[in-house]
Amino acid sequence: MGYPASYGTVRRILRKDKDTTKGVQKKPKEIPPQNTRPQHIKSIEKKVFKDIDKPNPPSQRQMAKKYKQAQQRLNRGPNFLKYLKGEKWKFILTIDDFWVYPTYVNGQRKVYYKFRGRENCKEWKKNCQRKHPKGIMCCAGISFRGPTKMFIIPSGAKINADLYIQNVLKPLIEKEIPRLYGKEAHKVVLHQDNAPVHQARKTQEYLRQSKVKFIPKEH
Protein backbone atom coordinates (compact mmCIF):
# COMPACT_ATOMS: atom_id res chain seq x y z
CA MET A 1 0.00 0.00 0.00
CA GLY A 2 3.02 2.27 0.38
CA TYR A 3 2.21 3.33 3.97
CA PRO A 4 5.05 3.07 6.52
CA ALA A 5 4.40 0.89 9.58
CA SER A 6 6.58 0.12 12.56
CA TYR A 7 7.51 -3.39 13.64
CA GLY A 8 5.36 -2.99 16.78
CA THR A 9 2.28 -2.02 14.72
CA VAL A 10 2.65 -5.03 12.42
CA ARG A 11 3.14 -7.35 15.38
CA ARG A 12 0.05 -5.95 17.13
CA ILE A 13 -2.11 -6.41 14.00
CA LEU A 14 -0.95 -10.01 13.53
CA ARG A 15 -1.59 -10.83 17.19
CA LYS A 16 -5.08 -9.31 16.99
CA ASP A 17 -5.88 -11.30 13.82
CA LYS A 18 -4.64 -14.49 15.48
CA ASP A 19 -6.81 -13.88 18.56
CA THR A 20 -9.85 -13.20 16.34
CA THR A 21 -9.30 -16.48 14.49
CA LYS A 22 -9.14 -18.39 17.77
CA GLY A 23 -12.21 -16.59 19.11
CA VAL A 24 -10.31 -14.92 21.93
CA GLN A 25 -12.13 -11.84 23.17
CA LYS A 26 -10.15 -8.83 24.28
CA LYS A 27 -10.61 -7.91 27.92
CA PRO A 28 -12.52 -4.61 28.18
CA LYS A 29 -10.43 -1.66 29.28
CA GLU A 30 -10.95 -0.70 32.90
CA ILE A 31 -11.73 3.00 33.23
CA PRO A 32 -10.73 4.57 36.55
CA PRO A 33 -13.30 6.60 38.52
CA GLN A 34 -13.97 9.98 36.94
CA ASN A 35 -14.34 13.42 38.58
CA THR A 36 -13.41 12.17 42.04
CA ARG A 37 -12.39 14.66 44.69
CA PRO A 38 -8.70 14.71 45.71
CA GLN A 39 -7.79 12.66 48.77
CA HIS A 40 -6.70 15.70 50.79
CA ILE A 41 -10.13 17.30 50.24
CA LYS A 42 -11.84 14.17 51.57
CA SER A 43 -9.57 14.26 54.60
CA ILE A 44 -10.49 17.89 55.33
CA GLU A 45 -14.20 17.09 54.95
CA LYS A 46 -13.95 14.36 57.60
CA LYS A 47 -12.25 16.75 60.01
CA VAL A 48 -14.83 19.48 59.42
CA PHE A 49 -17.75 17.08 59.92
CA LYS A 50 -16.13 15.89 63.15
CA ASP A 51 -15.77 19.48 64.37
CA ILE A 52 -19.39 20.44 63.71
CA ASP A 53 -20.89 17.21 65.05
CA LYS A 54 -20.69 18.30 68.69
CA PRO A 55 -22.27 20.86 71.05
CA ASN A 56 -21.13 24.47 70.58
CA PRO A 57 -19.15 23.82 67.35
CA PRO A 58 -16.54 26.34 66.13
CA SER A 59 -17.58 29.11 63.75
CA GLN A 60 -16.82 29.01 60.02
CA ARG A 61 -14.11 31.64 60.50
CA GLN A 62 -12.47 29.59 63.27
CA MET A 63 -12.47 26.47 61.09
CA ALA A 64 -11.13 28.48 58.15
CA LYS A 65 -8.16 29.52 60.27
CA LYS A 66 -7.68 25.96 61.46
CA TYR A 67 -7.50 24.47 57.97
CA LYS A 68 -5.16 26.19 55.50
CA GLN A 69 -7.19 25.31 52.40
CA ALA A 70 -10.24 27.01 53.85
CA GLN A 71 -8.09 29.97 54.89
CA GLN A 72 -6.95 30.45 51.29
CA ARG A 73 -10.58 30.68 50.15
CA LEU A 74 -11.35 33.12 52.96
CA ASN A 75 -8.46 35.35 51.86
CA ARG A 76 -9.97 35.67 48.39
CA GLY A 77 -12.95 37.58 49.75
CA PRO A 78 -11.22 40.95 50.37
CA ASN A 79 -9.43 40.69 47.01
CA PHE A 80 -12.68 40.12 45.16
CA LEU A 81 -14.42 42.97 47.00
CA LYS A 82 -11.92 45.41 45.48
CA TYR A 83 -13.67 44.90 42.13
CA LEU A 84 -17.03 45.87 43.65
CA LYS A 85 -16.09 49.10 45.46
CA GLY A 86 -18.01 52.25 44.66
CA GLU A 87 -19.53 52.02 41.21
CA LYS A 88 -17.12 49.33 39.96
CA TRP A 89 -19.70 46.56 40.36
CA LYS A 90 -21.68 48.08 37.48
CA PHE A 91 -18.87 47.10 35.11
CA ILE A 92 -18.58 43.45 36.18
CA LEU A 93 -19.60 41.09 33.37
CA THR A 94 -20.07 37.50 34.55
CA ILE A 95 -20.14 34.72 31.95
CA ASP A 96 -20.79 31.02 32.36
CA ASP A 97 -21.74 28.01 30.28
CA PHE A 98 -24.84 25.85 30.69
CA TRP A 99 -26.90 23.16 28.97
CA VAL A 100 -30.35 23.64 27.43
CA TYR A 101 -32.50 20.55 26.86
CA PRO A 102 -35.64 20.22 24.70
CA THR A 103 -37.53 19.06 27.79
CA TYR A 104 -37.30 22.65 29.08
CA VAL A 105 -39.29 24.14 26.19
CA ASN A 106 -42.18 21.76 25.60
CA GLY A 107 -44.84 24.06 27.03
CA GLN A 108 -46.94 22.83 29.96
CA ARG A 109 -45.14 20.42 32.26
CA LYS A 110 -46.82 17.15 33.17
CA VAL A 111 -46.19 17.31 36.89
CA TYR A 112 -48.31 17.40 40.02
CA TYR A 113 -47.80 18.01 43.72
CA LYS A 114 -48.29 15.08 46.03
CA PHE A 115 -49.55 15.93 49.50
CA ARG A 116 -48.93 13.72 52.51
CA GLY A 117 -51.97 11.63 53.39
CA ARG A 118 -53.77 12.33 50.11
CA GLU A 119 -53.99 9.94 47.17
CA ASN A 120 -53.65 11.35 43.68
CA CYS A 121 -55.32 9.94 40.59
CA LYS A 122 -53.32 7.13 39.00
CA GLU A 123 -53.70 8.65 35.53
CA TRP A 124 -51.79 11.72 36.75
CA LYS A 125 -48.61 9.73 37.13
CA LYS A 126 -46.36 10.00 34.09
CA ASN A 127 -43.12 8.08 33.63
CA CYS A 128 -40.28 9.79 31.78
CA GLN A 129 -39.72 8.05 28.46
CA ARG A 130 -36.37 9.65 27.66
CA LYS A 131 -33.66 9.57 30.32
CA HIS A 132 -31.03 11.46 28.35
CA PRO A 133 -32.62 14.04 26.02
CA LYS A 134 -30.47 15.86 23.50
CA GLY A 135 -28.99 19.09 24.77
CA ILE A 136 -27.28 22.19 23.48
CA MET A 137 -24.31 23.70 25.28
CA CYS A 138 -24.49 27.49 25.50
CA CYS A 139 -22.65 30.36 27.09
CA ALA A 140 -23.98 33.78 28.09
CA GLY A 141 -23.13 36.74 30.27
CA ILE A 142 -25.01 39.04 32.63
CA SER A 143 -24.13 42.55 33.78
CA PHE A 144 -25.65 45.72 35.23
CA ARG A 145 -26.36 46.90 31.68
CA GLY A 146 -28.18 43.70 30.78
CA PRO A 147 -27.49 40.23 29.35
CA THR A 148 -25.29 39.34 26.42
CA LYS A 149 -26.52 37.25 23.51
CA MET A 150 -26.41 33.51 23.90
CA PHE A 151 -23.38 31.81 22.32
CA ILE A 152 -24.00 28.31 20.98
CA ILE A 153 -21.23 25.72 21.30
CA PRO A 154 -21.11 23.43 18.22
CA SER A 155 -22.53 19.98 18.93
CA GLY A 156 -19.88 17.31 19.42
CA ALA A 157 -17.02 19.82 19.43
CA LYS A 158 -14.09 19.33 21.75
CA ILE A 159 -14.25 21.95 24.49
CA ASN A 160 -10.84 23.62 24.59
CA ALA A 161 -9.30 27.10 24.71
CA ASP A 162 -9.40 27.58 20.92
CA LEU A 163 -13.13 26.83 20.71
CA TYR A 164 -13.87 29.03 23.74
CA ILE A 165 -11.94 31.94 22.25
CA GLN A 166 -13.48 31.73 18.77
CA ASN A 167 -17.08 30.99 19.77
CA VAL A 168 -17.41 32.98 22.98
CA LEU A 169 -14.65 35.45 23.87
CA LYS A 170 -14.07 36.93 20.42
CA PRO A 171 -17.74 37.85 19.72
CA LEU A 172 -18.15 38.89 23.36
CA ILE A 173 -15.24 41.34 23.24
CA GLU A 174 -15.77 42.61 19.68
CA LYS A 175 -19.58 42.96 19.70
CA GLU A 176 -21.38 42.38 23.00
CA ILE A 177 -19.29 44.48 25.38
CA PRO A 178 -19.31 47.52 23.03
CA ARG A 179 -23.08 47.05 22.52
CA LEU A 180 -23.74 47.08 26.28
CA TYR A 181 -21.22 49.69 27.43
CA GLY A 182 -20.41 51.81 24.39
CA LYS A 183 -17.62 54.31 25.15
CA GLU A 184 -17.22 52.82 28.64
CA ALA A 185 -16.33 49.36 27.30
CA HIS A 186 -12.74 49.80 28.53
CA LYS A 187 -14.02 49.80 32.13
CA VAL A 188 -15.57 46.31 31.89
CA VAL A 189 -14.06 43.56 34.06
CA LEU A 190 -14.70 39.98 32.98
CA HIS A 191 -15.61 37.43 35.68
CA GLN A 192 -15.38 33.68 34.97
CA ASP A 193 -15.34 30.56 37.11
CA ASN A 194 -12.36 28.22 37.41
CA ALA A 195 -13.30 25.90 34.54
CA PRO A 196 -10.17 24.56 32.75
CA VAL A 197 -10.92 26.38 29.47
CA HIS A 198 -11.44 29.65 31.37
CA GLN A 199 -8.12 29.40 33.18
CA ALA A 200 -6.10 27.92 30.30
CA ARG A 201 -2.88 29.76 29.50
CA LYS A 202 -4.03 30.40 25.94
CA THR A 203 -7.30 31.92 27.16
CA GLN A 204 -5.52 34.18 29.64
CA GLU A 205 -3.03 35.31 27.00
CA TYR A 206 -5.83 36.13 24.55
CA LEU A 207 -7.57 38.30 27.16
CA ARG A 208 -4.33 40.18 27.85
CA GLN A 209 -3.65 40.73 24.15
CA SER A 210 -7.23 41.99 23.73
CA LYS A 211 -6.60 44.43 26.61
CA VAL A 212 -9.64 43.14 28.50
CA LYS A 213 -9.64 43.42 32.28
CA PHE A 214 -10.49 40.17 34.04
CA ILE A 215 -10.53 38.80 37.57
CA PRO A 216 -7.61 36.36 38.00
CA LYS A 217 -8.08 32.87 39.35
CA GLU A 218 -6.45 33.64 42.71
CA HIS A 219 -9.07 36.36 43.36
PDB file of N, CA, C and O in Angstrom, residues 141-200:
ATOM      1  N   GLY A 141     -23.615  35.871  29.212  1.00  0.00           N
ATOM      2  CA  GLY A 141     -23.132  36.739  30.271  1.00  0.00           C
ATOM      3  C   GLY A 141     -24.237  37.637  30.801  1.00  0.00           C
ATOM      4  O   GLY A 141     -25.241  37.870  30.127  1.00  0.00           O
ATOM      5  N   ILE A 142     -24.045  38.136  32.014  1.00  0.00           N
ATOM      6  CA  ILE A 142     -25.009  39.038  32.629  1.00  0.00           C
ATOM      7  C   ILE A 142     -24.236  40.184  33.288  1.00  0.00           C
ATOM      8  O   ILE A 142     -23.162  39.965  33.852  1.00  0.00           O
ATOM      9  N   SER A 143     -24.778  41.379  33.202  1.00  0.00           N
ATOM     10  CA  SER A 143     -24.129  42.550  33.781  1.00  0.00           C
ATOM     11  C   SER A 143     -25.188  43.557  34.222  1.00  0.00           C
ATOM     12  O   SER A 143     -26.386  43.354  34.000  1.00  0.00           O
ATOM     13  N   PHE A 144     -24.743  44.651  34.810  1.00  0.00           N
ATOM     14  CA  PHE A 144     -25.648  45.718  35.234  1.00  0.00           C
ATOM     15  C   PHE A 144     -26.392  46.306  34.047  1.00  0.00           C
ATOM     16  O   PHE A 144     -27.546  46.727  34.164  1.00  0.00           O
ATOM     17  N   ARG A 145     -25.745  46.329  32.883  1.00  0.00           N
ATOM     18  CA  ARG A 145     -26.363  46.904  31.681  1.00  0.00           C
ATOM     19  C   ARG A 145     -27.272  45.913  30.947  1.00  0.00           C
ATOM     20  O   ARG A 145     -27.878  46.261  29.944  1.00  0.00           O
ATOM     21  N   GLY A 146     -27.329  44.686  31.433  1.00  0.00           N
ATOM     22  CA  GLY A 146     -28.181  43.697  30.777  1.00  0.00           C
ATOM     23  C   GLY A 146     -27.427  42.449  30.371  1.00  0.00           C
ATOM     24  O   GLY A 146     -26.215  42.341  30.578  1.00  0.00           O
ATOM     25  N   PRO A 147     -28.135  41.486  29.771  1.00  0.00           N
ATOM     26  CA  PRO A 147     -27.494  40.227  29.353  1.00  0.00           C
ATOM     27  C   PRO A 147     -26.829  40.349  27.987  1.00  0.00           C
ATOM     28  O   PRO A 147     -27.180  41.199  27.179  1.00  0.00           O
ATOM     29  N   THR A 148     -25.884  39.461  27.746  1.00  0.00           N
ATOM     30  CA  THR A 148     -25.290  39.341  26.417  1.00  0.00           C
ATOM     31  C   THR A 148     -26.166  38.411  25.582  1.00  0.00           C
ATOM     32  O   THR A 148     -27.120  37.819  26.096  1.00  0.00           O
ATOM     33  N   LYS A 149     -25.846  38.263  24.329  1.00  0.00           N
ATOM     34  CA  LYS A 149     -26.521  37.255  23.512  1.00  0.00           C
ATOM     35  C   LYS A 149     -26.059  35.881  23.957  1.00  0.00           C
ATOM     36  O   LYS A 149     -25.066  35.746  24.676  1.00  0.00           O
ATOM     37  N   MET A 150     -26.767  34.872  23.546  1.00  0.00           N
ATOM     38  CA  MET A 150     -26.406  33.505  23.895  1.00  0.00           C
ATOM     39  C   MET A 150     -25.474  32.941  22.823  1.00  0.00           C
ATOM     40  O   MET A 150     -25.773  32.994  21.634  1.00  0.00           O
ATOM     41  N   PHE A 151     -24.347  32.400  23.241  1.00  0.00           N
ATOM     42  CA  PHE A 151     -23.383  31.812  22.322  1.00  0.00           C
ATOM     43  C   PHE A 151     -23.571  30.296  22.307  1.00  0.00           C
ATOM     44  O   PHE A 151     -23.554  29.655  23.361  1.00  0.00           O
ATOM     45  N   ILE A 152     -23.764  29.749  21.129  1.00  0.00           N
ATOM     46  CA  ILE A 152     -24.000  28.308  20.983  1.00  0.00           C
ATOM     47  C   ILE A 152     -22.674  27.591  20.726  1.00  0.00           C
ATOM     48  O   ILE A 152     -21.908  27.979  19.840  1.00  0.00           O
ATOM     49  N   ILE A 153     -22.420  26.546  21.499  1.00  0.00           N
ATOM     50  CA  ILE A 153     -21.232  25.722  21.298  1.00  0.00           C
ATOM     51  C   ILE A 153     -21.579  24.619  20.302  1.00  0.00           C
ATOM     52  O   ILE A 153     -22.568  23.899  20.487  1.00  0.00           O
ATOM     53  N   PRO A 154     -20.805  24.458  19.213  1.00  0.00           N
ATOM     54  CA  PRO A 154     -21.108  23.428  18.216  1.00  0.00           C
ATOM     55  C   PRO A 154     -21.250  22.041  18.831  1.00  0.00           C
ATOM     56  O   PRO A 154     -20.459  21.648  19.692  1.00  0.00           O
ATOM     57  N   SER A 155     -22.263  21.323  18.409  1.00  0.00           N
ATOM     58  CA  SER A 155     -22.529  19.984  18.935  1.00  0.00           C
ATOM     59  C   SER A 155     -21.386  19.037  18.608  1.00  0.00           C
ATOM     60  O   SER A 155     -20.907  18.980  17.479  1.00  0.00           O
ATOM     61  N   GLY A 156     -20.934  18.300  19.611  1.00  0.00           N
ATOM     62  CA  GLY A 156     -19.880  17.309  19.421  1.00  0.00           C
ATOM     63  C   GLY A 156     -18.481  17.884  19.376  1.00  0.00           C
ATOM     64  O   GLY A 156     -17.514  17.132  19.232  1.00  0.00           O
ATOM     65  N   ALA A 157     -18.348  19.196  19.492  1.00  0.00           N
ATOM     66  CA  ALA A 157     -17.025  19.820  19.425  1.00  0.00           C
ATOM     67  C   ALA A 157     -16.253  19.577  20.716  1.00  0.00           C
ATOM     68  O   ALA A 157     -16.832  19.466  21.800  1.00  0.00           O
ATOM     69  N   LYS A 158     -14.944  19.497  20.590  1.00  0.00           N
ATOM     70  CA  LYS A 158     -14.090  19.331  21.752  1.00  0.00           C
ATOM     71  C   LYS A 158     -13.947  20.673  22.460  1.00  0.00           C
ATOM     72  O   LYS A 158     -13.557  21.664  21.862  1.00  0.00           O
ATOM     73  N   ILE A 159     -14.277  20.701  23.737  1.00  0.00           N
ATOM     74  CA  ILE A 159     -14.252  21.950  24.488  1.00  0.00           C
ATOM     75  C   ILE A 159     -12.807  22.243  24.901  1.00  0.00           C
ATOM     76  O   ILE A 159     -12.243  21.584  25.779  1.00  0.00           O
ATOM     77  N   ASN A 160     -12.199  23.216  24.247  1.00  0.00           N
ATOM     78  CA  ASN A 160     -10.837  23.622  24.590  1.00  0.00           C
ATOM     79  C   ASN A 160     -10.717  25.136  24.472  1.00  0.00           C
ATOM     80  O   ASN A 160     -11.682  25.831  24.165  1.00  0.00           O
ATOM     81  N   ALA A 161      -9.526  25.653  24.709  1.00  0.00           N
ATOM     82  CA  ALA A 161      -9.304  27.095  24.707  1.00  0.00           C
ATOM     83  C   ALA A 161      -9.592  27.715  23.343  1.00  0.00           C
ATOM     84  O   ALA A 161     -10.174  28.802  23.246  1.00  0.00           O
ATOM     85  N   ASP A 162      -9.189  27.043  22.263  1.00  0.00           N
ATOM     86  CA  ASP A 162      -9.400  27.580  20.918  1.00  0.00           C
ATOM     87  C   ASP A 162     -10.884  27.762  20.618  1.00  0.00           C
ATOM     88  O   ASP A 162     -11.305  28.798  20.087  1.00  0.00           O
ATOM     89  N   LEU A 163     -11.687  26.749  20.948  1.00  0.00           N
ATOM     90  CA  LEU A 163     -13.128  26.832  20.709  1.00  0.00           C
ATOM     91  C   LEU A 163     -13.750  27.935  21.568  1.00  0.00           C
ATOM     92  O   LEU A 163     -14.594  28.696  21.102  1.00  0.00           O
ATOM     93  N   TYR A 164     -13.328  28.016  22.824  1.00  0.00           N
ATOM     94  CA  TYR A 164     -13.866  29.025  23.742  1.00  0.00           C
ATOM     95  C   TYR A 164     -13.546  30.441  23.260  1.00  0.00           C
ATOM     96  O   TYR A 164     -14.394  31.334  23.313  1.00  0.00           O
ATOM     97  N   ILE A 165     -12.340  30.624  22.746  1.00  0.00           N
ATOM     98  CA  ILE A 165     -11.938  31.944  22.250  1.00  0.00           C
ATOM     99  C   ILE A 165     -12.736  32.332  21.013  1.00  0.00           C
ATOM    100  O   ILE A 165     -13.283  33.438  20.923  1.00  0.00           O
ATOM    101  N   GLN A 166     -12.829  31.419  20.048  1.00  0.00           N
ATOM    102  CA  GLN A 166     -13.480  31.730  18.772  1.00  0.00           C
ATOM    103  C   GLN A 166     -14.996  31.867  18.902  1.00  0.00           C
ATOM    104  O   GLN A 166     -15.599  32.742  18.268  1.00  0.00           O
ATOM    105  N   ASN A 167     -15.618  31.022  19.700  1.00  0.00           N
ATOM    106  CA  ASN A 167     -17.079  30.990  19.772  1.00  0.00           C
ATOM    107  C   ASN A 167     -17.682  31.849  20.874  1.00  0.00           C
ATOM    108  O   ASN A 167     -18.872  32.163  20.825  1.00  0.00           O
ATOM    109  N   VAL A 168     -16.870  32.213  21.856  1.00  0.00           N
ATOM    110  CA  VAL A 168     -17.410  32.978  22.977  1.00  0.00           C
ATOM    111  C   VAL A 168     -16.670  34.302  23.186  1.00  0.00           C
ATOM    112  O   VAL A 168     -17.263  35.377  23.068  1.00  0.00           O
ATOM    113  N   LEU A 169     -15.380  34.238  23.497  1.00  0.00           N
ATOM    114  CA  LEU A 169     -14.651  35.446  23.866  1.00  0.00           C
ATOM    115  C   LEU A 169     -14.555  36.464  22.734  1.00  0.00           C
ATOM    116  O   LEU A 169     -14.745  37.672  22.949  1.00  0.00           O
ATOM    117  N   LYS A 170     -14.250  35.998  21.534  1.00  0.00           N
ATOM    118  CA  LYS A 170     -14.073  36.932  20.415  1.00  0.00           C
ATOM    119  C   LYS A 170     -15.350  37.727  20.125  1.00  0.00           C
ATOM    120  O   LYS A 170     -15.315  38.968  20.085  1.00  0.00           O
ATOM    121  N   PRO A 171     -16.513  37.069  19.930  1.00  0.00           N
ATOM    122  CA  PRO A 171     -17.736  37.852  19.715  1.00  0.00           C
ATOM    123  C   PRO A 171     -18.152  38.662  20.941  1.00  0.00           C
ATOM    124  O   PRO A 171     -18.751  39.729  20.820  1.00  0.00           O
ATOM    125  N   LEU A 172     -17.821  38.158  22.131  1.00  0.00           N
ATOM    126  CA  LEU A 172     -18.150  38.885  23.360  1.00  0.00           C
ATOM    127  C   LEU A 172     -17.388  40.209  23.423  1.00  0.00           C
ATOM    128  O   LEU A 172     -17.970  41.265  23.705  1.00  0.00           O
ATOM    129  N   ILE A 173     -16.089  40.157  23.141  1.00  0.00           N
ATOM    130  CA  ILE A 173     -15.239  41.340  23.237  1.00  0.00           C
ATOM    131  C   ILE A 173     -15.486  42.309  22.083  1.00  0.00           C
ATOM    132  O   ILE A 173     -15.543  43.529  22.278  1.00  0.00           O
ATOM    133  N   GLU A 174     -15.656  41.767  20.871  1.00  0.00           N
ATOM    134  CA  GLU A 174     -15.774  42.615  19.683  1.00  0.00           C
ATOM    135  C   GLU A 174     -17.172  43.197  19.492  1.00  0.00           C
ATOM    136  O   GLU A 174     -17.320  44.289  18.923  1.00  0.00           O
ATOM    137  N   LYS A 175     -18.210  42.506  19.977  1.00  0.00           N
ATOM    138  CA  LYS A 175     -19.578  42.958  19.704  1.00  0.00           C
ATOM    139  C   LYS A 175     -20.405  43.233  20.957  1.00  0.00           C
ATOM    140  O   LYS A 175     -21.016  44.300  21.092  1.00  0.00           O
ATOM    141  N   GLU A 176     -20.440  42.271  21.875  1.00  0.00           N
ATOM    142  CA  GLU A 176     -21.378  42.379  23.001  1.00  0.00           C
ATOM    143  C   GLU A 176     -20.983  43.441  24.024  1.00  0.00           C
ATOM    144  O   GLU A 176     -21.831  44.201  24.479  1.00  0.00           O
ATOM    145  N   ILE A 177     -19.711  43.472  24.408  1.00  0.00           N
ATOM    146  CA  ILE A 177     -19.291  44.479  25.385  1.00  0.00           C
ATOM    147  C   ILE A 177     -19.468  45.897  24.833  1.00  0.00           C
ATOM    148  O   ILE A 177     -20.023  46.758  25.525  1.00  0.00           O
ATOM    149  N   PRO A 178     -19.044  46.183  23.583  1.00  0.00           N
ATOM    150  CA  PRO A 178     -19.309  47.524  23.027  1.00  0.00           C
ATOM    151  C   PRO A 178     -20.800  47.844  22.921  1.00  0.00           C
ATOM    152  O   PRO A 178     -21.207  48.995  23.109  1.00  0.00           O
ATOM    153  N   ARG A 179     -21.628  46.827  22.625  1.00  0.00           N
ATOM    154  CA  ARG A 179     -23.075  47.052  22.524  1.00  0.00           C
ATOM    155  C   ARG A 179     -23.664  47.456  23.871  1.00  0.00           C
ATOM    156  O   ARG A 179     -24.519  48.339  23.959  1.00  0.00           O
ATOM    157  N   LEU A 180     -23.188  46.824  24.950  1.00  0.00           N
ATOM    158  CA  LEU A 180     -23.736  47.082  26.277  1.00  0.00           C
ATOM    159  C   LEU A 180     -23.172  48.350  26.915  1.00  0.00           C
ATOM    160  O   LEU A 180     -23.891  49.084  27.598  1.00  0.00           O
ATOM    161  N   TYR A 181     -21.878  48.605  26.697  1.00  0.00           N
ATOM    162  CA  TYR A 181     -21.225  49.689  27.432  1.00  0.00           C
ATOM    163  C   TYR A 181     -20.760  50.856  26.565  1.00  0.00           C
ATOM    164  O   TYR A 181     -20.381  51.897  27.107  1.00  0.00           O
ATOM    165  N   GLY A 182     -20.774  50.702  25.255  1.00  0.00           N
ATOM    166  CA  GLY A 182     -20.406  51.815  24.385  1.00  0.00           C
ATOM    167  C   GLY A 182     -19.016  52.344  24.660  1.00  0.00           C
ATOM    168  O   GLY A 182     -18.035  51.599  24.690  1.00  0.00           O
ATOM    169  N   LYS A 183     -18.907  53.663  24.916  1.00  0.00           N
ATOM    170  CA  LYS A 183     -17.616  54.311  25.147  1.00  0.00           C
ATOM    171  C   LYS A 183     -16.976  53.894  26.469  1.00  0.00           C
ATOM    172  O   LYS A 183     -15.788  54.152  26.697  1.00  0.00           O
ATOM    173  N   GLU A 184     -17.757  53.267  27.353  1.00  0.00           N
ATOM    174  CA  GLU A 184     -17.223  52.823  28.644  1.00  0.00           C
ATOM    175  C   GLU A 184     -16.810  51.350  28.620  1.00  0.00           C
ATOM    176  O   GLU A 184     -16.590  50.747  29.669  1.00  0.00           O
ATOM    177  N   ALA A 185     -16.684  50.785  27.432  1.00  0.00           N
ATOM    178  CA  ALA A 185     -16.334  49.364  27.302  1.00  0.00           C
ATOM    179  C   ALA A 185     -14.985  49.050  27.940  1.00  0.00           C
ATOM    180  O   ALA A 185     -14.761  47.936  28.423  1.00  0.00           O
ATOM    181  N   HIS A 186     -14.073  50.030  27.962  1.00  0.00           N
ATOM    182  CA  HIS A 186     -12.735  49.803  28.528  1.00  0.00           C
ATOM    183  C   HIS A 186     -12.770  49.610  30.041  1.00  0.00           C
ATOM    184  O   HIS A 186     -11.788  49.159  30.639  1.00  0.00           O
ATOM    185  N   LYS A 187     -13.900  49.941  30.683  1.00  0.00           N
ATOM    186  CA  LYS A 187     -14.017  49.799  32.130  1.00  0.00           C
ATOM    187  C   LYS A 187     -14.509  48.406  32.548  1.00  0.00           C
ATOM    188  O   LYS A 187     -14.468  48.060  33.730  1.00  0.00           O
ATOM    189  N   VAL A 188     -14.970  47.620  31.586  1.00  0.00           N
ATOM    190  CA  VAL A 188     -15.572  46.313  31.894  1.00  0.00           C
ATOM    191  C   VAL A 188     -14.519  45.351  32.438  1.00  0.00           C
ATOM    192  O   VAL A 188     -13.398  45.272  31.941  1.00  0.00           O
ATOM    193  N   VAL A 189     -14.913  44.607  33.473  1.00  0.00           N
ATOM    194  CA  VAL A 189     -14.057  43.565  34.064  1.00  0.00           C
ATOM    195  C   VAL A 189     -14.772  42.228  33.901  1.00  0.00           C
ATOM    196  O   VAL A 189     -15.907  42.066  34.347  1.00  0.00           O
ATOM    197  N   LEU A 190     -14.114  41.286  33.271  1.00  0.00           N
ATOM    198  CA  LEU A 190     -14.702  39.977  32.983  1.00  0.00           C
ATOM    199  C   LEU A 190     -14.536  39.056  34.184  1.00  0.00           C
ATOM    200  O   LEU A 190     -13.445  38.939  34.753  1.00  0.00           O
ATOM    201  N   HIS A 191     -15.630  38.383  34.554  1.00  0.00           N
ATOM    202  CA  HIS A 191     -15.608  37.435  35.677  1.00  0.00           C
ATOM    203  C   HIS A 191     -16.005  36.056  35.171  1.00  0.00           C
ATOM    204  O   HIS A 191     -17.077  35.878  34.591  1.00  0.00           O
ATOM    205  N   GLN A 192     -15.126  35.071  35.372  1.00  0.00           N
ATOM    206  CA  GLN A 192     -15.382  33.677  34.972  1.00  0.00           C
ATOM    207  C   GLN A 192     -15.153  32.763  36.169  1.00  0.00           C
ATOM    208  O   GLN A 192     -14.513  33.161  37.137  1.00  0.00           O
ATOM    209  N   ASP A 193     -15.643  31.526  36.059  1.00  0.00           N
ATOM    210  CA  ASP A 193     -15.341  30.562  37.107  1.00  0.00           C
ATOM    211  C   ASP A 193     -13.998  29.893  36.802  1.00  0.00           C
ATOM    212  O   ASP A 193     -13.284  30.298  35.886  1.00  0.00           O
ATOM    213  N   ASN A 194     -13.665  28.862  37.557  1.00  0.00           N
ATOM    214  CA  ASN A 194     -12.357  28.216  37.414  1.00  0.00           C
ATOM    215  C   ASN A 194     -12.373  27.006  36.491  1.00  0.00           C
ATOM    216  O   ASN A 194     -11.578  26.081  36.659  1.00  0.00           O
ATOM    217  N   ALA A 195     -13.277  26.990  35.513  1.00  0.00           N
ATOM    218  CA  ALA A 195     -13.298  25.897  34.539  1.00  0.00           C
ATOM    219  C   ALA A 195     -11.961  25.860  33.793  1.00  0.00           C
ATOM    220  O   ALA A 195     -11.352  26.906  33.562  1.00  0.00           O
ATOM    221  N   PRO A 196     -11.482  24.672  33.417  1.00  0.00           N
ATOM    222  CA  PRO A 196     -10.173  24.555  32.751  1.00  0.00           C
ATOM    223  C   PRO A 196     -10.013  25.458  31.529  1.00  0.00           C
ATOM    224  O   PRO A 196      -8.965  26.082  31.357  1.00  0.00           O
ATOM    225  N   VAL A 197     -11.054  25.544  30.673  1.00  0.00           N
ATOM    226  CA  VAL A 197     -10.915  26.376  29.470  1.00  0.00           C
ATOM    227  C   VAL A 197     -10.864  27.864  29.826  1.00  0.00           C
ATOM    228  O   VAL A 197     -10.273  28.663  29.096  1.00  0.00           O
ATOM    229  N   HIS A 198     -11.470  28.248  30.940  1.00  0.00           N
ATOM    230  CA  HIS A 198     -11.442  29.652  31.366  1.00  0.00           C
ATOM    231  C   HIS A 198     -10.061  30.044  31.878  1.00  0.00           C
ATOM    232  O   HIS A 198      -9.607  31.167  31.668  1.00  0.00           O
ATOM    233  N   GLN A 199      -9.408  29.104  32.562  1.00  0.00           N
ATOM    234  CA  GLN A 199      -8.121  29.397  33.176  1.00  0.00           C
ATOM    235  C   GLN A 199      -6.941  28.904  32.355  1.00  0.00           C
ATOM    236  O   GLN A 199      -5.798  28.988  32.813  1.00  0.00           O
ATOM    237  N   ALA A 200      -7.194  28.397  31.165  1.00  0.00           N
ATOM    238  CA  ALA A 200      -6.104  27.919  30.299  1.00  0.00           C
ATOM    239  C   ALA A 200      -5.154  29.065  29.956  1.00  0.00           C
ATOM    240  O   ALA A 200      -5.564  30.218  29.836  1.00  0.00           O
TER     241      ALA A 200
END
